[in-house]
Short mmCIF file of C-alpha atoms and ligand atoms in Angstrom, two decimals:
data_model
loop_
_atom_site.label_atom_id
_atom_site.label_comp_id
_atom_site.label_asym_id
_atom_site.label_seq_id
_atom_site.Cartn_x
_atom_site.Cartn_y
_atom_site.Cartn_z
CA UNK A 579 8.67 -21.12 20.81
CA UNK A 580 6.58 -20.16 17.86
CA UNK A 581 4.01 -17.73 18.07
CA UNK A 582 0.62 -19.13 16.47
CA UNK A 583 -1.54 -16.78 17.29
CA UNK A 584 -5.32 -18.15 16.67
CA UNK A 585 -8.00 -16.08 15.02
CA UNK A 586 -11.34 -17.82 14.97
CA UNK A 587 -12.12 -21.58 15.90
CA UNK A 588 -9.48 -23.53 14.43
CA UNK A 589 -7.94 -20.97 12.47
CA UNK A 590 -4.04 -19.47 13.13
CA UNK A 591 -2.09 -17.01 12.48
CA UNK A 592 1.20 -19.20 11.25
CA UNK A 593 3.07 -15.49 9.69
CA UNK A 594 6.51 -14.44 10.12
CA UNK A 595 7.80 -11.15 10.45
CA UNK A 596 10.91 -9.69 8.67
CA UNK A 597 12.96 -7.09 10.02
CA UNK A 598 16.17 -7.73 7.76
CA UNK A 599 14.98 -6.82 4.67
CA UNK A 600 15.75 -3.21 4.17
CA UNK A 601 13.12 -2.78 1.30
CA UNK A 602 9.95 -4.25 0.07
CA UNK A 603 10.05 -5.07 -3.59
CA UNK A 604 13.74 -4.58 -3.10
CA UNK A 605 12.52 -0.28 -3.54
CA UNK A 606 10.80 0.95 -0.52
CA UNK A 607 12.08 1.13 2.71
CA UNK A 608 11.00 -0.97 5.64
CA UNK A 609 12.02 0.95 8.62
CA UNK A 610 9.86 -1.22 10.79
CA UNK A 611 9.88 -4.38 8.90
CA UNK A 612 6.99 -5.99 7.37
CA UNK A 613 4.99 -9.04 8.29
CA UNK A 614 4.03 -12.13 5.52
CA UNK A 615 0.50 -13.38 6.80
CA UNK A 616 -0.59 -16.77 6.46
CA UNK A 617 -2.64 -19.02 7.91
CA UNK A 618 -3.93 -22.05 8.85
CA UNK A 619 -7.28 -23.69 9.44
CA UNK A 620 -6.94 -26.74 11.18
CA UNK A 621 -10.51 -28.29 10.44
CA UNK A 622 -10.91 -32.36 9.12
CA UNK A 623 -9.33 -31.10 5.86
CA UNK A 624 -5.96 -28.54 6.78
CA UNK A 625 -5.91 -25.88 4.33
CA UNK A 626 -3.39 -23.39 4.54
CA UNK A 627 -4.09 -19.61 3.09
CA UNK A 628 -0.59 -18.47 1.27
CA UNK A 629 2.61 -19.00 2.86
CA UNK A 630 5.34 -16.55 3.38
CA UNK A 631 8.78 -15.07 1.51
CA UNK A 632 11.04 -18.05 0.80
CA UNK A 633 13.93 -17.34 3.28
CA UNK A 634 11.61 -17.94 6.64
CA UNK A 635 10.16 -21.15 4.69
CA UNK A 636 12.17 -22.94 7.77
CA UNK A 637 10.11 -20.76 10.53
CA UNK A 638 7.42 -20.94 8.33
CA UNK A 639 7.07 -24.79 8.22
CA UNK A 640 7.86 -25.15 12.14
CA UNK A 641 5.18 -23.06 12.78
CA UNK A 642 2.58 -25.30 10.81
CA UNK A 643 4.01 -28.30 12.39
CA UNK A 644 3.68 -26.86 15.92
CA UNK A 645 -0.29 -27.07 14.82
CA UNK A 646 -0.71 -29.92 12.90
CA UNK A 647 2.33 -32.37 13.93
CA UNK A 648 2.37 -35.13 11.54
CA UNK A 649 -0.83 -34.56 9.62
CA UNK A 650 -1.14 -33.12 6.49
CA UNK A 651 -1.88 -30.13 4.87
CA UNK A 652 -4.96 -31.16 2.32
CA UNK A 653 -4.79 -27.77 0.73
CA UNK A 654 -3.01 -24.19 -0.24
CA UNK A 655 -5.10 -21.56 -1.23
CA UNK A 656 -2.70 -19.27 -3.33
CA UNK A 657 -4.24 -15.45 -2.82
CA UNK A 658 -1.67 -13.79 -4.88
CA UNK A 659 1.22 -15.51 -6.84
CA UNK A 660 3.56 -12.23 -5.82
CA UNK A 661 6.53 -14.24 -4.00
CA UNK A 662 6.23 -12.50 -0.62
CA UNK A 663 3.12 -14.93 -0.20
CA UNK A 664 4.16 -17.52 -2.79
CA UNK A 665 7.94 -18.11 -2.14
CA UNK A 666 7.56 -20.76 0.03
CA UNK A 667 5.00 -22.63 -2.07
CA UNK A 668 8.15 -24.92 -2.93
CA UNK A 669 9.01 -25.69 0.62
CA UNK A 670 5.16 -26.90 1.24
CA UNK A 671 4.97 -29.11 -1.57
CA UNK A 672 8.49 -30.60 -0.54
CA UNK A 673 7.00 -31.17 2.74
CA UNK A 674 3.36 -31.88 1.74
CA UNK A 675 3.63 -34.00 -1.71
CA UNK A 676 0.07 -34.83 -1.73
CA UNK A 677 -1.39 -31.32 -1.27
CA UNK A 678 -3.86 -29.89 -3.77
CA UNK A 679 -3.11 -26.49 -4.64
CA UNK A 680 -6.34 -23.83 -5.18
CA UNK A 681 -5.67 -20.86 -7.42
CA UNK A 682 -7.70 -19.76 -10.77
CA UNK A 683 -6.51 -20.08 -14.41
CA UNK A 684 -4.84 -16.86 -13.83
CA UNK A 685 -2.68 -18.10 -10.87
CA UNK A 686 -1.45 -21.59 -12.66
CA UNK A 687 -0.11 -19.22 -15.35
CA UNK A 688 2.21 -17.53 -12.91
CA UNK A 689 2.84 -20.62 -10.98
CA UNK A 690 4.27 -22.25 -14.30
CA UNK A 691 6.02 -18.42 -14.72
CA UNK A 692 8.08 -18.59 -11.51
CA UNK A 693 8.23 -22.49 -10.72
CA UNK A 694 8.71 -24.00 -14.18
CA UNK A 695 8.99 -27.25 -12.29
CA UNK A 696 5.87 -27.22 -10.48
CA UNK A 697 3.95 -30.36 -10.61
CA UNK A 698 0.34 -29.24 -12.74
CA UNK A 699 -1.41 -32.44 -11.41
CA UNK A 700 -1.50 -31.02 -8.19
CA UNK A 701 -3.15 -27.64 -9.02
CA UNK A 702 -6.95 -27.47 -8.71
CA UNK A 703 -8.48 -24.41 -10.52
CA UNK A 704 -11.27 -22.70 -8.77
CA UNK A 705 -14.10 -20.20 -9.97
CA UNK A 706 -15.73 -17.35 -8.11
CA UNK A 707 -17.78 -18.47 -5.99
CA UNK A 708 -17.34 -22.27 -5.64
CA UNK A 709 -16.49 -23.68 -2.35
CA UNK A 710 -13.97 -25.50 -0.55
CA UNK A 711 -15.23 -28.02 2.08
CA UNK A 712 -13.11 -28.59 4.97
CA UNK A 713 -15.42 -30.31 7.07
CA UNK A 714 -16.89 -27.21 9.46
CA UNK A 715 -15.02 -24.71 7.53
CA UNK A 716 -16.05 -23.94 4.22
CA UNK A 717 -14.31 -21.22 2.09
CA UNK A 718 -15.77 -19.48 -0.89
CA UNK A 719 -13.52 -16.91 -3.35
CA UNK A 720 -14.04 -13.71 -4.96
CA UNK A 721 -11.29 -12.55 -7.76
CA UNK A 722 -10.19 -8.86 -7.06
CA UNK A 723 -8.03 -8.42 -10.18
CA UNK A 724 -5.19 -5.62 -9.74
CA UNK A 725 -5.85 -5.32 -5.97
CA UNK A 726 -2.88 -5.71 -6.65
CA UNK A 727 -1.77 -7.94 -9.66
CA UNK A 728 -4.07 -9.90 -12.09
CA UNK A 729 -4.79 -13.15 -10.92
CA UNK A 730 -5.58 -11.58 -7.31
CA UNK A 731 -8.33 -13.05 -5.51
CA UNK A 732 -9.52 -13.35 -2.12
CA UNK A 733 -11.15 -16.25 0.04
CA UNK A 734 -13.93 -16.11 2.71
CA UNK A 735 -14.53 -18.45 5.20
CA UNK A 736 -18.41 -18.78 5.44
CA UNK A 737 -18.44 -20.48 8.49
CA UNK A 738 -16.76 -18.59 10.78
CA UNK A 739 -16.90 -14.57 8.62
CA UNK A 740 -13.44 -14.43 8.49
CA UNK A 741 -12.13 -12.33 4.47
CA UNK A 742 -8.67 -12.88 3.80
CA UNK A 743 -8.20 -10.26 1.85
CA UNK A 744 -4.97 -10.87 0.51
CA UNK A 745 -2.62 -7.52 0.02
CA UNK A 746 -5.84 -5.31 0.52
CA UNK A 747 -6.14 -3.96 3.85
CA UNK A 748 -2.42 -4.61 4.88
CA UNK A 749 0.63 -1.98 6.33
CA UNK A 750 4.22 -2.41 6.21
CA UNK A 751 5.54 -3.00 9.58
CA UNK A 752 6.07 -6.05 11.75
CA UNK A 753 3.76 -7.43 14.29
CA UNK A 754 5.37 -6.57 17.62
CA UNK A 755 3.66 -8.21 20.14
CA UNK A 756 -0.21 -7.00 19.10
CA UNK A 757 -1.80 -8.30 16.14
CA UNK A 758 -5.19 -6.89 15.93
CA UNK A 759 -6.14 -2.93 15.38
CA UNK A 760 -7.56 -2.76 19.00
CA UNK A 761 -4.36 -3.99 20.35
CA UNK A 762 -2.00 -1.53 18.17
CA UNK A 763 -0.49 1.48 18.28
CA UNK A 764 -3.02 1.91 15.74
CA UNK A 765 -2.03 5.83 14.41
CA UNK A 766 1.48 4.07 13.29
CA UNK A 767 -0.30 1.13 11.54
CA UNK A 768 -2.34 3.05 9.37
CA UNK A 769 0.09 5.30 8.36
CA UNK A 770 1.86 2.29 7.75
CA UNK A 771 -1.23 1.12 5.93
CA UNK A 772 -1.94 4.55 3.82
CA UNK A 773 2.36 4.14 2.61
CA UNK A 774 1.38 0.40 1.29
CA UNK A 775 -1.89 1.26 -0.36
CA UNK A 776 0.01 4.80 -1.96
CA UNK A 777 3.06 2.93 -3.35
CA UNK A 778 1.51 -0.34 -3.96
CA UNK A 779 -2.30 -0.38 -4.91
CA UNK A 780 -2.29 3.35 -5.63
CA UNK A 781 -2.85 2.71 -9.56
CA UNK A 782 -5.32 0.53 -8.88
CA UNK A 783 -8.18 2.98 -7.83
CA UNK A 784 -11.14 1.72 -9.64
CA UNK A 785 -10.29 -2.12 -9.31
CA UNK A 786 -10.64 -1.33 -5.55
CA UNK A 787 -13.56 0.28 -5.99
CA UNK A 788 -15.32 -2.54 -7.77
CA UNK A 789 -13.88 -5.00 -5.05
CA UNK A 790 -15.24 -3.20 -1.84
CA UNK A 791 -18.64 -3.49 -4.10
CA UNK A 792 -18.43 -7.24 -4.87
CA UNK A 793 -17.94 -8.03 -1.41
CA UNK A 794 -20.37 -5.54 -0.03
CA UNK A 795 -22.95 -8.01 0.83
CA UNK A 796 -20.69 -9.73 2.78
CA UNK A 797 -21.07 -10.13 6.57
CA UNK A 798 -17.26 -10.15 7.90
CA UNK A 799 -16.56 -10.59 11.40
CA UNK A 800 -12.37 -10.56 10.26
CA UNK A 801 -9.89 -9.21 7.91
CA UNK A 802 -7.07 -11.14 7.87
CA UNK A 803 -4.58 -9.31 4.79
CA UNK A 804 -1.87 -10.82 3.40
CA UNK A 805 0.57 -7.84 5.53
CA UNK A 806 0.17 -6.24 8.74
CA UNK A 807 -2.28 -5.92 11.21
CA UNK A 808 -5.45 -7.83 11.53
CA UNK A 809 -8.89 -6.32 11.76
CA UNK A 810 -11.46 -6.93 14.01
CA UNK A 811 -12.84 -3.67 16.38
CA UNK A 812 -14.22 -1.71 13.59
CA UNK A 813 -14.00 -3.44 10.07
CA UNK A 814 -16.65 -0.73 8.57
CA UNK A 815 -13.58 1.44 9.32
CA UNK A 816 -11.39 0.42 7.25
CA UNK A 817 -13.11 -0.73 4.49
CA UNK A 818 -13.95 3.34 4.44
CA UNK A 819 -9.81 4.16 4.25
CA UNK A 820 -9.88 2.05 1.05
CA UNK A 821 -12.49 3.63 -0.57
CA UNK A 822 -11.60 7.09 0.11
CA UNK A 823 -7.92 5.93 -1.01
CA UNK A 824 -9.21 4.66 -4.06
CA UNK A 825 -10.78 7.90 -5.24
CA UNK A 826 -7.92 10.15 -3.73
CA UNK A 827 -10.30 11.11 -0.71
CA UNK A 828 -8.14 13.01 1.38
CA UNK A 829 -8.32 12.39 5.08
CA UNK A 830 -7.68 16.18 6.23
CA UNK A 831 -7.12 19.51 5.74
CA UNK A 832 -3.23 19.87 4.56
CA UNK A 833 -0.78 20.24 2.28
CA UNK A 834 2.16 18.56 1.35
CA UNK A 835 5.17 20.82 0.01
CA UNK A 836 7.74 18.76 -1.65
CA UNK A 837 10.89 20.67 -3.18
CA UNK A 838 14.05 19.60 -4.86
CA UNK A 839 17.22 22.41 -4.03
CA UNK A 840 20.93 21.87 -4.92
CA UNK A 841 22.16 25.31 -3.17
CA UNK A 842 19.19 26.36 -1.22
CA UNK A 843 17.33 28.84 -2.84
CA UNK A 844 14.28 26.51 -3.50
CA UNK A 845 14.23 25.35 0.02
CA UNK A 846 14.17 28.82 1.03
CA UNK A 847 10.83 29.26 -1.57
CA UNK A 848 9.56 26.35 0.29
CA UNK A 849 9.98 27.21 3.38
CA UNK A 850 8.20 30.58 2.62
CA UNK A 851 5.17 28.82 1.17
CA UNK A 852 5.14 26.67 4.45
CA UNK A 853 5.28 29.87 6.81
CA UNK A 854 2.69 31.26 4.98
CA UNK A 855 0.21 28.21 5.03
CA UNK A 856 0.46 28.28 8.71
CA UNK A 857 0.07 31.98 9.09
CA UNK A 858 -3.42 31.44 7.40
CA UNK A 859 -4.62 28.53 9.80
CA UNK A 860 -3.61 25.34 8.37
CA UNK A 861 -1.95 23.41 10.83
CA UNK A 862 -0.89 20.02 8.56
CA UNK A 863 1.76 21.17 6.50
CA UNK A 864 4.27 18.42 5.23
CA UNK A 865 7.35 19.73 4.10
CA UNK A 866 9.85 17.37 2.07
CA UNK A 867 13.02 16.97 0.50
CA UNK A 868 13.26 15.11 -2.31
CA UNK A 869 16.64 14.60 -2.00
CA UNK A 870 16.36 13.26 1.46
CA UNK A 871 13.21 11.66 2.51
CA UNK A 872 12.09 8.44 0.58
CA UNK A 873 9.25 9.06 -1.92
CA UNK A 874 6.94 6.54 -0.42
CA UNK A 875 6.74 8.32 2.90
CA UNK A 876 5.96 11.35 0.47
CA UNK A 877 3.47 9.15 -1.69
CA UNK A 878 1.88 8.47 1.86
CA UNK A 879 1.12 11.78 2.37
CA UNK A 880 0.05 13.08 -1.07
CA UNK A 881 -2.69 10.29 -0.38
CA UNK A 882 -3.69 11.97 3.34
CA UNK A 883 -3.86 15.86 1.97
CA UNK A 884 -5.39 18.19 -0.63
CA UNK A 885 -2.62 19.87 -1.24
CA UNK A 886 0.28 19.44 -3.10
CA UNK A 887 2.50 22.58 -4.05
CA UNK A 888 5.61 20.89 -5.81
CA UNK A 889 9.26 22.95 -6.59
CA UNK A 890 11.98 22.01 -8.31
CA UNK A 891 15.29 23.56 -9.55
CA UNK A 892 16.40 23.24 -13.19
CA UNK A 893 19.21 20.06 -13.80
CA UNK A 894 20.17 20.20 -17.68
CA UNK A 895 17.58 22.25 -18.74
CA UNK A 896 15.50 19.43 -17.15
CA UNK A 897 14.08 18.49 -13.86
CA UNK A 898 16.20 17.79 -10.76
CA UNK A 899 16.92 14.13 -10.98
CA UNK A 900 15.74 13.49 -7.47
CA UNK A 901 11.84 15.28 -7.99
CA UNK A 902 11.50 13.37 -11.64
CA UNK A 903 10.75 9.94 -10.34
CA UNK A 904 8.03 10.85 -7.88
CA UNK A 905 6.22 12.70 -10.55
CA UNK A 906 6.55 9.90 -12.89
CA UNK A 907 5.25 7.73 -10.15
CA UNK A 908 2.15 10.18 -9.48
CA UNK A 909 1.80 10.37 -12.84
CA UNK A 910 1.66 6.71 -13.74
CA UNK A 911 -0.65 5.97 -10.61
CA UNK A 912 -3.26 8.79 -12.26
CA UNK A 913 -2.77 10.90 -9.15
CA UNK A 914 -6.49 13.28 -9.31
CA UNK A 915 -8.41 15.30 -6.78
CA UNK A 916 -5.79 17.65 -5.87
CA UNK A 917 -4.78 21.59 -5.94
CA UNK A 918 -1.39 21.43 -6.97
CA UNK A 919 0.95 24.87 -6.86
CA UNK A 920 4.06 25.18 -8.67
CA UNK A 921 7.55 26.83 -7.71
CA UNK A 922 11.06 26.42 -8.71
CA UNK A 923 13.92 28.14 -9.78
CA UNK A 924 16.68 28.72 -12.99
CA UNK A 925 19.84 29.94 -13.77
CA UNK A 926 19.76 30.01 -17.80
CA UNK A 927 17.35 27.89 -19.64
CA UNK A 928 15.06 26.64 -16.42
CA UNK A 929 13.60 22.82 -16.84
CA UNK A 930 12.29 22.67 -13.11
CA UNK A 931 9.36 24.08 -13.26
CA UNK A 932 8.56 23.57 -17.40
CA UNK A 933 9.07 19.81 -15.97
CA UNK A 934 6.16 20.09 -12.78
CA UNK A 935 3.93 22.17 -15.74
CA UNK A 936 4.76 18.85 -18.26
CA UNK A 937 3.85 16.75 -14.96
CA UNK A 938 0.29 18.35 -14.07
CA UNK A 939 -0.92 19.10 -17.81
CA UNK A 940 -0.56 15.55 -18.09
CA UNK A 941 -3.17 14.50 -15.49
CA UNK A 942 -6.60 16.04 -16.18
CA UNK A 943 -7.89 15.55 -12.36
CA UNK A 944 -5.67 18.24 -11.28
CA UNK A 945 -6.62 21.72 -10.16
CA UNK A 946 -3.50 23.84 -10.49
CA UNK A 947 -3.69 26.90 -8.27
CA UNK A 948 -2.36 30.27 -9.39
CA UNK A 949 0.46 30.98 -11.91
CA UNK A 950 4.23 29.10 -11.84
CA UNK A 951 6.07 30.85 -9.68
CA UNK A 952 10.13 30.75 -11.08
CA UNK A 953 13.11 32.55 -9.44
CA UNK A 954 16.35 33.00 -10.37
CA UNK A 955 18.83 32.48 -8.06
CA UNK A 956 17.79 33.74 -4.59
CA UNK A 957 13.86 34.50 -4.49
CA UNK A 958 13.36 38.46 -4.97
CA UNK A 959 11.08 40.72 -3.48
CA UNK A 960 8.55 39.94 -5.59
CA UNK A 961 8.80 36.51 -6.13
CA UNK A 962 8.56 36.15 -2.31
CA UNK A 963 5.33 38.11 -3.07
CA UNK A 964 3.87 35.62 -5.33
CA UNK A 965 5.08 32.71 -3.30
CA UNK A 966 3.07 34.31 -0.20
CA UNK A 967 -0.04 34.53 -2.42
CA UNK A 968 0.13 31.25 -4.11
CA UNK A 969 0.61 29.73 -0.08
CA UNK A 970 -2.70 32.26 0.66
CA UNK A 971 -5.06 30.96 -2.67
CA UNK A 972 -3.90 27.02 -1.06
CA UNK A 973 -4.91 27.73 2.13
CA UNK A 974 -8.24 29.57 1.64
CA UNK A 975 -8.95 26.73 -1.21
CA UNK A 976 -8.29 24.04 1.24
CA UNK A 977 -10.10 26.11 4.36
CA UNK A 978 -13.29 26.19 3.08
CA UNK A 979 -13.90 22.60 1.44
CA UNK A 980 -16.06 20.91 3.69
FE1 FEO B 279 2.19 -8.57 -0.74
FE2 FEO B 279 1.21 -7.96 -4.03
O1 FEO B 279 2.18 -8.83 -2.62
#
């Protein structure tokens, strides 16, 4: 009845996967549902590694039982204290008085934060590197702070080389059926992957960074994250998305052309920039709405190419409501490593493109390419001119990186 999948000798997969929540952190969409990853090593002490989001605490708890019957869990090793892992934390110790739950001074903070009744006799702090034995099991921990919130650590099980690496590593999506990358559509889980890491580690560049180096020296056999898909065929792999993520590495040869249009005339700039990026070779050009498409499936992409050539119509002398959150977003995450054009368009006073300018002199890791490019009203003979050029300089800039 209750899939428990196992991982290594004694150790399960004891997840759920959610495909009613229409978005994660109650702001980005979950077209294909997520999965919360925990687990469960059933060794002479039972220790489980987070639990799940509080409304499947009932699934959650069956599952556990469905391994364990009536013996108990010894310990939970809180990861992350975010409450898609955490929420049913209550739920275990209603069902487990007697457990000892792991964390670091950092994670009792937040425990006391969202469960001001939890019982502080039953929390047992833990430093990097100690270790936890469960009899053939025995766990060590490494703290990753901001991968992705500051108490954020991950746990290693010595014994059998299995990281559980907590939100690093893990996609949006449910687990349908496969649950490792070899058994995957695996093209949809990492793009599911790249959308998590954009939106929701994205700021967090150099804490990654310094993570992938701590556990460098590591021999891992598994990744189990906190979300998504589990790693096994090549784990080299995608330890290398997350550190060309990290430092805005793109992954190919593309642009992404992202455009904000109340009657059309900046779409029809876009699409001209678009034409002309394929005309000179490149063949992965994104082009976006604002308006329409979700800016995490956006973020995604920003992440995957080189290029980012970014339009926007004037709205009260401002920027079109609809493009000013994504560059906030970029903004706020540091976004560097990119050419970055700039188009738009005006009836009076402008505000579109001042606001993209305001956007990319605030980040100094940007390379803007050519001059603004501003129309008024439909795009004239020249301005299709300089819109042609500015999609030529892109290309030839992109074309002949190596
Ligand atoms: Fe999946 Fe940062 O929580």
């Amino acid at each position: 009845m209750y899939c428990c999948a196992a991982i290594g000798n004694d150790i399960y997969w004891v997840g759920v996967n959610d495909r009613k929540t229409e978005r994660f952190e109650n702001y980005l969409p979950l077209p294909s549902g997520v999965a919360y990853n925990s687990y469960l090593i059933n060794d002479e002490k039972v220790c489980l590694i987070d639990t799940v989001e509080v409304r499947q605490s009932g699934t959650f708890l069956n599952k556990i039982t469905a391994i364990i019957g009536d013996k108990n869990i010894d310990y939970l090793v809180v990861n992350h204290m975010e409450p898609d892992h955490s929420g049913s934390m209550d739920e275990i110790l209603r069902a487990y008085p007697e457990i000892t739950i792991i964390g670091n001074a950092k994670t009792l903070q937040m425990i006391k934060a969202f469960y001001p009744s939890f019982p502080e006799a039953s929390f047992k702090a833990i430093k990097e590197g100690d270790i936890l034995d469960l009899g053939t099991h025995k766990l060590t921990f490494a703290m990753v702070p901001m991968v992705h919130w500051p108490e954020s650590m991950v746990t290693y099980d010595i014994t059998e080389k299995v990281l559980f690496s907590n939100d690093a590593f893990g996609s949006f999506g449910t687990l349908d059926g496969g649950m490792w990358d070899d058994e995957v559509n695996f093209d949809f889980y990492k793009g599911e992957m790249r959308r998590y890491y954009a939106n929701i580690v994205g700021k967090y560049g150099p804490q990654v960074t310094n993570a992938i180096k701590k556990l460098g020296g590591l021999e891992i056999k598994y990744i189990c994250p906190s979300h998504g898909i589990l790693w096994r065929k090549d784990i080299n792999r995608v330890i290398k998305y997350y550190a060309d993520w990290a430092q805005f590495i793109p992954e190919k040869k593309g642009v992404v052309v992202m455009y904000a249009s109340m009657y059309g005339n900046t779409e029809i700039m876009a699409n001209m920039i678009a034409r002309e990026l394929s005309q000179q070779g490149l063949k992965e050009i994104k082009v976006y709405d604002v308006s329409k498409t979700d800016s995490s499936f956006i973020m995604s992409d920003i992440w995957k190419y080189k290029g980012l050539i970014i339009g926007s119509c004037a709205h009260n002398n401002a920027l079109y409501p609809k493009m000013q959150p994504i560059l906030e977003k970029l903004q706020n995450y540091g976004l560097k490593n990119r050419y970055v054009g700039i188009f738009g368009n005006m009836m009076w006073s402008g505000g579109g493109v001042r606001g993209i300018q305001h956007f990319t002199d605030s980040l100094s890791g940007l390379e803007v390419i050519g001059k603004p490019i501003e129309a008024k009203g439909a795009p004239t003979h020249e301005i299709k001119e300089e819109l042609r050029a500015l999609a030529r300089e892109m290309a030839k800039k992109i074309l002949e990186e190596i």
